[in-house]
């Protein structure tokens, strides 16, 4: 996040942590350079609106402990990061609940132009009640309605990005004074339940037109939405069985939507803690754990689950609930691990470093072994490498683990000038595939 803290509450207090520099543009250009040096396909920006005020004491803990607060807008730092890199992609989270598709389509066309086709959109529907109140809705929409709106939201965006401007519409013919051939620009005439958008789109076609679509839904409705739209999916399950089930289910659902199930790319979250020796890595892990702010983690999880965890006995066993907020966080400790019982305290301690993601502690070889296993045996395509301490977590990964991955031939080769979609699909196709629901209308 464009914030001092994302999902490791308390780690900003670690000696030498640089998180408070998130307000400096230079901080972000350094992140970009390091990530590009390390061969990353993209930097992922999470984003939320609102305050984590579900936890017992209203918003006090969230504000005091920096639980994803304060947080600046992530997409505004992207052009600066693009300027200092050539190949790195930028996946930016936006909520379909609190913006308008015409506005978002314009912003992402602009970003896609300015990055030469290196941008992705992580589509979320948002879960905090406080965001709804600040953004003109008196209360949060229920999940079903949020996803209905998201379906129509993307339908409008796809029409603006894909159907409104022909590739040849822009002529820039100084002799005749024709900048754009009006015949090549059409309205979209969208009238739906949530939006009325006549169009046309205000931007000329960008390299990818539609940014690469990321998604991370884990409820039944969220999985349907991801299966229909996502090109890259975050699997948030912490166990191998959970990840396998999720990937199989999403591929089946994608096929039912008429999409090639193998075109979906799956990324799991991991928290690598690396040292030159096992002992150094273990010492780092222990030191990081000592900085976990358990109460702040409970405030964070209360927001994820829309449930006030301050009311529970920390030694109470966690029981499954269906939540209108993030179902995946709940499933991680119940459905995904039917043979293990977790207490509230254990969940908070585990989640204090990168929430539900597995922590991988060890030498570069140990970490490469583990990533290789997930890739080759489980079939995940990539990893959302979560930072604990900034910038050490990223720098350690790039300096220690990446050389080992390169040596094993596990990092994808780069093609200079490729768009993010080309990189992720390994093709030379920058535009959406024909079986994607957003691909251009042929009528
Ligand atoms: C890796 C990952 C990153 C996510 N990032 C965000 C985010 O930045 N902002 C947000 O509002 N939700 C985020 N989410 C939440 C989901 O996208 C989704 O909205 C949420 O899981 C609720 O829907 P569900 O119950 O169908 O899963 C993220 C989830 C995962 C697994």
CSV table of C-alpha atoms and ligand atoms in Angstrom, one decimal:
chain,number,residue,atom,x,y,z
A,1,UNK,CA,0.0,0.0,0.0
A,2,UNK,CA,1.0,3.6,-0.4
A,3,UNK,CA,1.0,3.6,3.4
A,4,UNK,CA,3.5,2.9,6.2
A,5,UNK,CA,1.9,-0.4,6.9
A,6,UNK,CA,-0.1,-3.0,4.9
A,7,UNK,CA,-0.4,-6.5,6.4
A,8,UNK,CA,2.4,-6.7,9.0
A,9,UNK,CA,1.1,-4.5,11.8
A,10,UNK,CA,3.9,-3.2,14.0
A,11,UNK,CA,6.8,-3.9,11.7
A,12,UNK,CA,7.3,-0.2,11.0
A,13,UNK,CA,8.7,-0.1,14.5
A,14,UNK,CA,11.6,-2.4,13.5
A,15,UNK,CA,15.0,-0.6,13.7
A,16,UNK,CA,16.0,0.7,10.3
A,17,UNK,CA,12.5,0.2,8.8
A,18,UNK,CA,11.9,2.9,6.1
A,19,UNK,CA,8.1,2.7,5.9
A,20,UNK,CA,7.6,6.3,7.1
A,21,UNK,CA,9.2,7.5,3.8
A,22,UNK,CA,6.1,6.4,1.9
A,23,UNK,CA,5.3,10.1,1.3
A,24,UNK,CA,8.5,10.6,-0.7
A,25,UNK,CA,8.4,10.0,-4.4
A,26,UNK,CA,12.0,8.9,-4.2
A,27,UNK,CA,11.0,6.0,-1.9
A,28,UNK,CA,8.8,4.7,-4.7
A,29,UNK,CA,11.3,5.1,-7.5
A,30,UNK,CA,13.8,3.2,-5.4
A,31,UNK,CA,11.2,0.4,-4.9
A,32,UNK,CA,10.7,0.3,-8.7
A,33,UNK,CA,14.4,0.1,-9.5
A,34,UNK,CA,14.9,-2.7,-7.0
A,35,UNK,CA,11.9,-4.7,-8.2
A,36,UNK,CA,13.0,-4.3,-11.8
A,37,UNK,CA,16.6,-5.3,-10.9
A,38,UNK,CA,15.1,-8.4,-9.3
A,39,UNK,CA,13.1,-9.4,-12.4
A,40,UNK,CA,9.7,-8.9,-10.9
A,41,UNK,CA,6.8,-8.8,-13.4
A,42,UNK,CA,5.0,-6.2,-11.4
A,43,UNK,CA,4.6,-4.3,-8.2
A,44,UNK,CA,1.2,-4.8,-6.6
A,45,UNK,CA,-0.5,-2.0,-4.8
A,46,UNK,CA,-3.3,-2.8,-2.5
A,47,UNK,CA,-5.7,0.0,-1.5
A,48,UNK,CA,-8.6,0.6,0.9
A,49,UNK,CA,-10.8,3.5,1.6
A,50,UNK,CA,-12.0,4.1,5.2
A,51,UNK,CA,-10.6,3.3,8.6
A,52,UNK,CA,-10.5,-0.1,10.4
A,53,UNK,CA,-13.0,0.9,13.0
A,54,UNK,CA,-14.7,-2.4,13.5
A,55,UNK,CA,-12.5,-3.3,16.5
A,56,UNK,CA,-14.0,-2.6,19.9
A,57,UNK,CA,-12.5,0.8,20.6
A,58,UNK,CA,-13.9,2.4,17.5
A,59,UNK,CA,-11.1,3.7,15.3
A,60,UNK,CA,-8.6,4.4,18.1
A,61,UNK,CA,-6.3,1.4,17.7
A,62,UNK,CA,-6.4,1.6,13.9
A,63,UNK,CA,-5.3,5.2,13.9
A,64,UNK,CA,-2.9,5.0,16.8
A,65,UNK,CA,-1.1,1.9,15.5
A,66,UNK,CA,-1.1,2.7,11.8
A,67,UNK,CA,-3.4,-0.1,10.6
A,68,UNK,CA,-3.4,0.8,6.9
A,69,UNK,CA,-3.8,4.4,8.0
A,70,UNK,CA,-2.6,6.9,7.0
A,71,UNK,CA,-2.7,5.8,3.3
A,72,UNK,CA,-2.2,7.8,0.1
A,73,UNK,CA,-3.6,7.1,-3.3
A,74,UNK,CA,-1.4,4.4,-5.0
A,75,UNK,CA,-2.0,5.2,-8.7
A,76,UNK,CA,-0.5,8.6,-8.5
A,77,UNK,CA,3.0,7.2,-7.8
A,78,UNK,CA,2.9,4.9,-10.9
A,79,UNK,CA,4.1,7.3,-13.6
A,80,UNK,CA,7.2,8.2,-11.6
A,81,UNK,CA,7.9,4.5,-11.1
A,82,UNK,CA,7.4,3.9,-14.7
A,83,UNK,CA,9.8,6.7,-15.7
A,84,UNK,CA,12.7,5.0,-13.9
A,85,UNK,CA,12.0,1.5,-15.2
A,86,UNK,CA,11.6,-0.1,-18.7
A,87,UNK,CA,9.9,-3.4,-18.0
A,88,UNK,CA,8.3,-3.5,-14.6
A,89,UNK,CA,4.5,-3.7,-14.5
A,90,UNK,CA,2.2,-1.9,-12.0
A,91,UNK,CA,-0.9,-3.6,-10.6
A,92,UNK,CA,-3.1,-1.1,-8.9
A,93,UNK,CA,-6.2,-1.9,-6.8
A,94,UNK,CA,-9.4,0.1,-7.4
A,95,UNK,CA,-12.8,-0.4,-6.0
A,96,UNK,CA,-15.8,-0.7,-8.3
A,97,UNK,CA,-18.1,0.3,-5.4
A,98,UNK,CA,-16.8,3.8,-4.9
A,99,UNK,CA,-15.9,5.1,-8.3
A,100,UNK,CA,-17.6,5.5,-11.7
A,101,UNK,CA,-16.6,3.3,-14.7
A,102,UNK,CA,-16.2,6.3,-17.0
A,103,UNK,CA,-13.8,7.9,-14.6
A,104,UNK,CA,-11.8,4.8,-13.9
A,105,UNK,CA,-11.6,3.8,-17.6
A,106,UNK,CA,-10.1,7.2,-18.3
A,107,UNK,CA,-7.6,6.9,-15.5
A,108,UNK,CA,-6.4,3.5,-16.6
A,109,UNK,CA,-6.2,4.4,-20.2
A,110,UNK,CA,-3.9,7.3,-19.1
A,111,UNK,CA,-1.8,5.0,-17.0
A,112,UNK,CA,-1.5,2.5,-19.8
A,113,UNK,CA,-0.3,5.2,-22.2
A,114,UNK,CA,2.2,6.6,-19.7
A,115,UNK,CA,3.6,3.2,-18.8
A,116,UNK,CA,3.7,1.9,-22.4
A,117,UNK,CA,1.2,-0.9,-21.5
A,118,UNK,CA,2.6,-2.0,-18.2
A,119,UNK,CA,-0.5,-1.5,-16.0
A,120,UNK,CA,-2.9,-3.9,-14.4
A,121,UNK,CA,-6.2,-3.3,-12.5
A,122,UNK,CA,-6.9,-5.3,-9.4
A,123,UNK,CA,-10.6,-5.2,-9.2
A,124,UNK,CA,-12.1,-5.2,-5.6
A,125,UNK,CA,-15.5,-4.4,-4.2
A,126,UNK,CA,-14.4,-3.1,-0.8
A,127,UNK,CA,-15.4,-4.3,2.6
A,128,UNK,CA,-15.2,-1.4,5.1
A,129,UNK,CA,-18.4,0.3,6.2
A,130,UNK,CA,-16.5,3.5,7.0
A,131,UNK,CA,-15.5,3.8,3.3
A,132,UNK,CA,-19.2,3.6,2.3
A,133,UNK,CA,-20.1,6.4,4.7
A,134,UNK,CA,-17.3,8.6,3.4
A,135,UNK,CA,-18.2,8.1,-0.2
A,136,UNK,CA,-21.8,9.0,-0.2
A,137,UNK,CA,-23.5,5.7,0.6
A,138,UNK,CA,-25.0,5.6,4.1
A,139,UNK,CA,-24.0,2.0,4.6
A,140,UNK,CA,-22.0,-0.7,2.8
A,141,UNK,CA,-23.9,-2.4,0.0
A,142,UNK,CA,-24.3,-6.2,0.6
A,143,UNK,CA,-21.8,-8.4,-1.2
A,144,UNK,CA,-24.3,-9.6,-3.8
A,145,UNK,CA,-25.1,-6.0,-4.8
A,146,UNK,CA,-21.4,-5.1,-4.8
A,147,UNK,CA,-20.6,-7.9,-7.2
A,148,UNK,CA,-23.7,-7.1,-9.4
A,149,UNK,CA,-22.4,-3.5,-9.6
A,150,UNK,CA,-18.9,-4.8,-10.3
A,151,UNK,CA,-20.2,-6.9,-13.2
A,152,UNK,CA,-21.9,-4.0,-14.8
A,153,UNK,CA,-18.9,-1.7,-14.0
A,154,UNK,CA,-16.5,-3.9,-16.0
A,155,UNK,CA,-19.1,-4.2,-18.8
A,156,UNK,CA,-19.0,-0.4,-19.2
A,157,UNK,CA,-15.2,-0.3,-18.9
A,158,UNK,CA,-14.7,-3.0,-21.5
A,159,UNK,CA,-17.0,-1.2,-23.9
A,160,UNK,CA,-15.1,2.1,-23.4
A,161,UNK,CA,-11.7,0.5,-23.7
A,162,UNK,CA,-12.4,-2.1,-26.5
A,163,UNK,CA,-15.4,-0.9,-28.6
A,164,UNK,CA,-15.3,2.8,-28.7
A,165,UNK,CA,-12.3,3.7,-30.8
A,166,UNK,CA,-11.0,1.9,-33.9
A,167,UNK,CA,-7.3,1.2,-34.0
A,168,UNK,CA,-7.0,3.5,-37.1
A,169,UNK,CA,-9.2,6.3,-35.8
A,170,UNK,CA,-6.3,8.6,-34.8
A,171,UNK,CA,-4.9,10.1,-38.0
A,172,UNK,CA,-2.9,13.1,-36.8
A,173,UNK,CA,-2.9,14.4,-40.4
A,174,UNK,CA,-1.5,17.9,-40.2
A,175,UNK,CA,-2.1,18.5,-43.9
A,176,UNK,CA,-5.8,18.1,-43.7
A,177,UNK,CA,-6.1,19.1,-40.0
A,178,UNK,CA,-7.7,15.8,-39.1
A,179,UNK,CA,-6.6,14.6,-35.7
A,180,UNK,CA,-9.2,11.8,-35.4
A,181,UNK,CA,-11.5,10.3,-38.0
A,182,UNK,CA,-15.0,10.6,-36.4
A,183,UNK,CA,-16.1,7.5,-38.2
A,184,UNK,CA,-13.7,5.6,-36.1
A,185,UNK,CA,-15.1,6.7,-32.8
A,186,UNK,CA,-18.5,5.3,-31.6
A,187,UNK,CA,-20.7,5.7,-28.6
A,188,UNK,CA,-21.3,2.7,-26.3
A,189,UNK,CA,-24.9,3.6,-25.3
A,190,UNK,CA,-24.8,1.7,-22.0
A,191,UNK,CA,-28.0,1.8,-20.0
A,192,UNK,CA,-28.1,-0.5,-17.0
A,193,UNK,CA,-29.2,-1.0,-13.4
A,194,UNK,CA,-26.3,1.1,-12.0
A,195,UNK,CA,-24.9,3.2,-14.8
A,196,UNK,CA,-26.0,5.1,-17.8
A,197,UNK,CA,-22.9,5.8,-20.0
A,198,UNK,CA,-23.4,6.9,-23.6
A,199,UNK,CA,-19.7,7.3,-24.4
A,200,UNK,CA,-17.7,7.5,-26.5
A,201,UNK,CA,-14.5,7.0,-24.5
A,202,UNK,CA,-12.5,10.1,-24.1
A,203,UNK,CA,-9.1,8.5,-24.6
A,204,UNK,CA,-7.5,7.0,-27.7
A,205,UNK,CA,-6.5,3.3,-27.6
A,206,UNK,CA,-3.6,2.6,-25.3
A,207,UNK,CA,-1.1,-0.3,-25.9
A,208,UNK,CA,-3.2,-2.9,-23.9
A,209,UNK,CA,-6.5,-1.1,-24.2
A,210,UNK,CA,-7.9,-3.1,-21.2
A,211,UNK,CA,-5.4,-3.2,-18.4
A,212,UNK,CA,-4.5,-6.7,-17.3
A,213,UNK,CA,-7.3,-7.7,-14.9
A,214,UNK,CA,-6.4,-9.0,-11.5
A,215,UNK,CA,-8.9,-10.3,-8.9
A,216,UNK,CA,-8.9,-12.2,-5.6
A,217,UNK,CA,-12.5,-13.2,-4.8
A,218,UNK,CA,-12.9,-16.2,-2.6
A,219,UNK,CA,-16.6,-16.3,-1.7
A,220,UNK,CA,-18.9,-18.1,-4.1
A,221,UNK,CA,-19.9,-14.9,-5.8
A,222,UNK,CA,-16.3,-13.6,-5.8
A,223,UNK,CA,-15.1,-16.8,-7.5
A,224,UNK,CA,-17.7,-16.4,-10.2
A,225,UNK,CA,-16.6,-12.8,-10.8
A,226,UNK,CA,-12.9,-13.8,-10.9
A,227,UNK,CA,-13.6,-16.7,-13.2
A,228,UNK,CA,-15.4,-14.5,-15.6
A,229,UNK,CA,-13.0,-11.6,-15.7
A,230,UNK,CA,-9.6,-12.2,-14.1
A,231,UNK,CA,-6.5,-12.8,-16.1
A,232,UNK,CA,-4.4,-13.1,-12.9
A,233,UNK,CA,-5.8,-14.3,-9.6
A,234,UNK,CA,-4.5,-14.1,-6.1
A,235,UNK,CA,-5.1,-17.4,-4.3
A,236,UNK,CA,-5.1,-16.5,-0.6
A,237,UNK,CA,-5.4,-19.9,0.9
A,238,UNK,CA,-2.5,-20.8,3.2
A,239,UNK,CA,-2.5,-24.5,2.5
A,240,UNK,CA,-1.6,-26.6,-0.5
A,241,UNK,CA,-4.9,-28.4,-0.4
A,242,UNK,CA,-6.7,-25.0,-0.3
A,243,UNK,CA,-4.8,-23.6,-3.2
A,244,UNK,CA,-5.3,-26.7,-5.3
A,245,UNK,CA,-9.1,-26.6,-4.6
A,246,UNK,CA,-9.2,-22.9,-5.5
A,247,UNK,CA,-7.3,-23.3,-8.7
A,248,UNK,CA,-9.4,-26.3,-9.9
A,249,UNK,CA,-12.6,-24.6,-9.0
A,250,UNK,CA,-11.7,-21.3,-10.8
A,251,UNK,CA,-10.6,-23.1,-13.9
A,252,UNK,CA,-13.8,-25.1,-14.1
A,253,UNK,CA,-15.8,-21.9,-13.6
A,254,UNK,CA,-13.7,-20.1,-16.3
A,255,UNK,CA,-14.4,-22.9,-18.7
A,256,UNK,CA,-18.1,-22.6,-18.0
A,257,UNK,CA,-17.8,-18.9,-19.0
A,258,UNK,CA,-16.3,-20.1,-22.3
A,259,UNK,CA,-12.8,-19.1,-21.4
A,260,UNK,CA,-9.6,-21.2,-21.8
A,261,UNK,CA,-9.1,-22.4,-18.2
A,262,UNK,CA,-5.3,-22.4,-18.7
A,263,UNK,CA,-5.3,-18.7,-19.5
A,264,UNK,CA,-5.8,-17.9,-15.9
A,265,UNK,CA,-2.6,-17.1,-14.0
A,266,UNK,CA,-2.5,-17.9,-10.2
A,267,UNK,CA,-0.3,-16.1,-7.7
A,268,UNK,CA,-0.1,-17.0,-4.1
A,269,UNK,CA,1.1,-14.7,-1.3
A,270,UNK,CA,4.3,-15.6,0.4
A,271,UNK,CA,6.3,-14.0,3.2
A,272,UNK,CA,10.0,-15.0,2.6
A,273,UNK,CA,12.4,-14.3,5.4
A,274,UNK,CA,15.8,-15.0,4.1
A,275,UNK,CA,19.3,-15.1,5.6
A,276,UNK,CA,22.7,-16.3,4.4
A,277,UNK,CA,22.4,-19.2,6.9
A,278,UNK,CA,19.4,-20.9,8.4
A,279,UNK,CA,20.4,-19.5,11.8
A,280,UNK,CA,20.5,-15.9,10.5
A,281,UNK,CA,17.1,-16.3,8.8
A,282,UNK,CA,15.6,-17.8,12.0
A,283,UNK,CA,17.1,-14.9,14.1
A,284,UNK,CA,15.5,-12.4,11.7
A,285,UNK,CA,12.2,-14.2,11.9
A,286,UNK,CA,12.2,-14.1,15.7
A,287,UNK,CA,13.1,-10.4,15.6
A,288,UNK,CA,10.3,-9.7,13.2
A,289,UNK,CA,7.8,-11.7,15.3
A,290,UNK,CA,8.8,-9.6,18.4
A,291,UNK,CA,7.7,-6.5,16.5
A,292,UNK,CA,4.2,-7.9,15.6
A,293,UNK,CA,1.6,-5.7,17.1
A,294,UNK,CA,-1.0,-8.2,18.1
A,295,UNK,CA,-3.7,-5.8,19.0
A,296,UNK,CA,-3.3,-3.9,15.7
A,297,UNK,CA,-3.5,-7.2,13.9
A,298,UNK,CA,-6.8,-7.9,15.7
A,299,UNK,CA,-8.0,-4.5,14.5
A,300,UNK,CA,-6.9,-5.3,10.9
A,301,UNK,CA,-8.6,-8.7,11.0
A,302,UNK,CA,-11.8,-7.2,12.5
A,303,UNK,CA,-12.0,-5.1,9.4
A,304,UNK,CA,-11.3,-8.1,7.1
A,305,UNK,CA,-14.0,-10.2,8.8
A,306,UNK,CA,-16.4,-7.3,9.7
A,307,UNK,CA,-16.5,-8.8,13.2
A,308,UNK,CA,-15.3,-7.2,16.5
A,309,UNK,CA,-12.6,-9.5,17.7
A,310,UNK,CA,-12.1,-7.5,20.9
A,311,UNK,CA,-15.2,-9.2,22.2
A,312,UNK,CA,-13.7,-12.7,22.0
A,313,UNK,CA,-11.5,-14.4,24.5
A,314,UNK,CA,-8.0,-14.7,22.9
A,315,UNK,CA,-7.9,-18.4,23.8
A,316,UNK,CA,-11.2,-19.1,22.3
A,317,UNK,CA,-11.3,-21.5,19.3
A,318,UNK,CA,-12.1,-19.9,16.0
A,319,UNK,CA,-15.4,-21.0,14.4
A,320,UNK,CA,-16.4,-20.6,10.8
A,321,UNK,CA,-18.7,-17.7,9.8
A,322,UNK,CA,-19.9,-16.4,6.5
A,323,UNK,CA,-18.9,-12.8,6.3
A,324,UNK,CA,-20.0,-9.9,4.1
A,325,UNK,CA,-16.4,-8.6,4.2
A,326,UNK,CA,-13.4,-10.9,3.1
A,327,UNK,CA,-14.5,-14.6,3.1
A,328,UNK,CA,-11.0,-15.8,2.2
A,329,UNK,CA,-9.5,-14.6,5.5
A,330,UNK,CA,-12.1,-16.7,7.4
A,331,UNK,CA,-11.8,-19.8,5.1
A,332,UNK,CA,-8.0,-19.8,5.7
A,333,UNK,CA,-8.4,-20.9,9.3
A,334,UNK,CA,-11.5,-23.0,9.0
A,335,UNK,CA,-12.4,-24.6,5.6
A,336,UNK,CA,-8.9,-24.7,4.3
A,337,UNK,CA,-7.6,-26.4,7.5
A,338,UNK,CA,-10.4,-28.7,8.7
A,339,UNK,CA,-7.9,-30.8,10.8
A,340,UNK,CA,-6.5,-28.0,12.8
A,341,UNK,CA,-8.1,-25.8,15.4
A,342,UNK,CA,-6.9,-22.2,15.8
A,343,UNK,CA,-7.4,-19.9,18.7
A,344,UNK,CA,-8.0,-16.2,18.2
A,345,UNK,CA,-4.5,-15.4,19.6
A,346,UNK,CA,-2.8,-17.9,17.3
A,347,UNK,CA,-4.6,-16.4,14.3
A,348,UNK,CA,-3.5,-12.9,15.3
A,349,UNK,CA,0.1,-14.0,15.8
A,350,UNK,CA,0.2,-15.8,12.5
A,351,UNK,CA,-1.4,-13.0,10.6
A,352,UNK,CA,0.8,-10.3,12.1
A,353,UNK,CA,3.4,-11.1,9.4
A,354,UNK,CA,1.7,-11.0,6.1
A,355,UNK,CA,-1.8,-12.2,7.2
A,356,UNK,CA,-2.8,-15.6,5.9
A,357,UNK,CA,0.2,-16.1,3.6
A,358,UNK,CA,2.8,-18.9,4.4
A,359,UNK,CA,6.0,-17.7,6.0
A,360,UNK,CA,9.1,-19.3,4.4
A,361,UNK,CA,12.2,-18.9,6.6
A,362,UNK,CA,15.6,-20.0,5.5
A,363,UNK,CA,18.6,-19.7,3.1
A,364,UNK,CA,18.1,-18.6,-0.5
A,365,UNK,CA,18.2,-22.3,-1.4
A,366,UNK,CA,15.5,-23.3,1.1
A,367,UNK,CA,13.3,-20.5,-0.2
A,368,UNK,CA,13.9,-21.3,-3.9
A,369,UNK,CA,13.1,-25.0,-3.1
A,370,UNK,CA,9.8,-24.0,-1.6
A,371,UNK,CA,8.8,-21.6,-4.5
A,372,UNK,CA,9.9,-24.2,-7.0
A,373,UNK,CA,7.8,-26.8,-5.3
A,374,UNK,CA,4.7,-24.5,-5.4
A,375,UNK,CA,5.3,-23.8,-9.1
A,376,UNK,CA,6.2,-27.2,-10.3
A,377,UNK,CA,4.2,-29.5,-8.1
A,378,UNK,CA,1.2,-27.4,-7.2
A,379,UNK,CA,1.0,-25.5,-10.4
A,380,UNK,CA,0.9,-21.8,-9.3
A,381,UNK,CA,2.3,-19.4,-11.8
A,382,UNK,CA,3.8,-16.8,-9.6
A,383,UNK,CA,4.1,-15.2,-6.2
A,384,UNK,CA,2.9,-12.1,-4.5
A,385,UNK,CA,6.0,-11.5,-2.4
A,386,UNK,CA,4.9,-9.7,0.8
A,387,UNK,CA,7.2,-7.3,2.6
A,388,UNK,CA,7.6,-7.3,6.3
A,389,UNK,CA,10.3,-4.7,6.8
A,390,UNK,CA,10.9,-2.0,4.2
A,391,UNK,CA,13.1,-1.9,2.2
A,392,UNK,CA,14.9,-5.0,3.7
A,393,UNK,CA,12.4,-7.6,2.7
A,394,UNK,CA,12.4,-6.6,-1.0
A,395,UNK,CA,16.2,-6.1,-1.0
A,396,UNK,CA,16.9,-9.4,0.7
A,397,UNK,CA,14.7,-11.2,-1.8
A,398,UNK,CA,16.3,-9.5,-4.8
A,399,UNK,CA,19.9,-9.8,-3.6
A,400,UNK,CA,19.7,-13.3,-2.1
A,401,UNK,CA,16.8,-15.3,-3.5
A,402,UNK,CA,16.6,-14.0,-7.1
A,403,UNK,CA,20.2,-15.1,-8.1
A,404,UNK,CA,19.3,-18.6,-6.9
A,405,UNK,CA,16.0,-18.5,-8.9
A,406,UNK,CA,17.9,-17.2,-12.0
A,407,UNK,CA,20.5,-20.0,-11.6
A,408,UNK,CA,17.7,-22.5,-11.6
A,409,UNK,CA,16.1,-20.9,-14.7
A,410,UNK,CA,12.9,-20.1,-12.8
A,411,UNK,CA,12.5,-16.5,-13.7
A,412,UNK,CA,10.7,-15.7,-16.9
A,413,UNK,CA,12.9,-14.2,-19.6
A,414,UNK,CA,12.3,-10.6,-20.5
A,415,UNK,CA,11.5,-9.2,-23.9
A,416,UNK,CA,12.4,-5.4,-24.1
A,417,UNK,CA,9.3,-3.3,-24.7
A,418,UNK,CA,6.8,-6.1,-23.9
A,419,UNK,CA,3.5,-5.1,-22.4
A,420,UNK,CA,2.5,-6.6,-19.0
A,421,UNK,CA,0.0,-8.8,-20.7
A,422,UNK,CA,2.6,-10.1,-23.1
A,423,UNK,CA,4.9,-10.9,-20.2
A,424,UNK,CA,2.3,-12.7,-18.1
A,425,UNK,CA,0.9,-14.7,-21.0
A,426,UNK,CA,4.3,-15.4,-22.7
A,427,UNK,CA,2.8,-14.3,-26.0
A,428,UNK,CA,3.2,-11.3,-28.3
A,429,UNK,CA,-0.5,-10.4,-27.8
A,430,UNK,CA,-1.0,-7.1,-25.9
A,431,UNK,CA,-4.7,-7.2,-26.2
A,432,UNK,CA,-7.4,-9.3,-24.4
A,433,UNK,CA,-7.8,-12.8,-25.8
A,434,UNK,CA,-10.9,-13.4,-28.0
A,435,UNK,CA,-12.5,-15.7,-25.4
A,436,UNK,CA,-12.4,-13.0,-22.7
A,437,UNK,CA,-15.8,-11.3,-22.0
A,438,UNK,CA,-14.2,-7.9,-22.6
A,439,UNK,CA,-12.8,-8.6,-26.0
A,440,UNK,CA,-14.1,-6.3,-28.8
A,441,UNK,CA,-17.7,-6.8,-30.0
A,442,UNK,CA,-17.7,-8.2,-33.5
A,443,UNK,CA,-21.2,-7.0,-34.4
B,1,LIG,C1,-3.9,-10.8,-2.2
B,1,LIG,C2,-5.1,-10.1,-2.0
B,1,LIG,C3,-5.1,-8.7,-2.1
B,1,LIG,C4,-6.3,-8.0,-1.9
B,1,LIG,N1,-6.2,-6.7,-2.0
B,1,LIG,C5,-7.3,-5.9,-1.7
B,1,LIG,C6,-7.2,-4.5,-1.7
B,1,LIG,O1,-6.2,-4.0,-1.9
B,1,LIG,N2,-8.3,-3.8,-1.4
B,1,LIG,C7,-9.5,-4.4,-1.1
B,1,LIG,O2,-10.5,-3.7,-0.8
B,1,LIG,N3,-9.6,-5.8,-1.1
B,1,LIG,C8,-8.6,-6.5,-1.4
B,1,LIG,N4,-8.6,-7.9,-1.3
B,1,LIG,C9,-10.0,-8.5,-1.1
B,1,LIG,C10,-10.6,-9.2,-2.2
B,1,LIG,O3,-10.3,-8.7,-3.5
B,1,LIG,C11,-12.1,-9.3,-2.2
B,1,LIG,O4,-12.7,-8.0,-2.3
B,1,LIG,C12,-12.5,-9.8,-0.9
B,1,LIG,O5,-11.9,-11.0,-0.8
B,1,LIG,C13,-14.0,-9.9,-0.7
B,1,LIG,O6,-14.6,-10.7,-1.6
B,1,LIG,P1,-14.8,-12.3,-1.3
B,1,LIG,O7,-15.4,-12.5,0.0
B,1,LIG,O8,-15.5,-12.7,-2.5
B,1,LIG,O9,-13.4,-12.8,-1.3
B,1,LIG,C14,-7.5,-8.6,-1.5
B,1,LIG,C15,-7.5,-10.0,-1.4
B,1,LIG,C16,-6.3,-10.7,-1.6
B,1,LIG,C17,-6.4,-12.2,-1.4
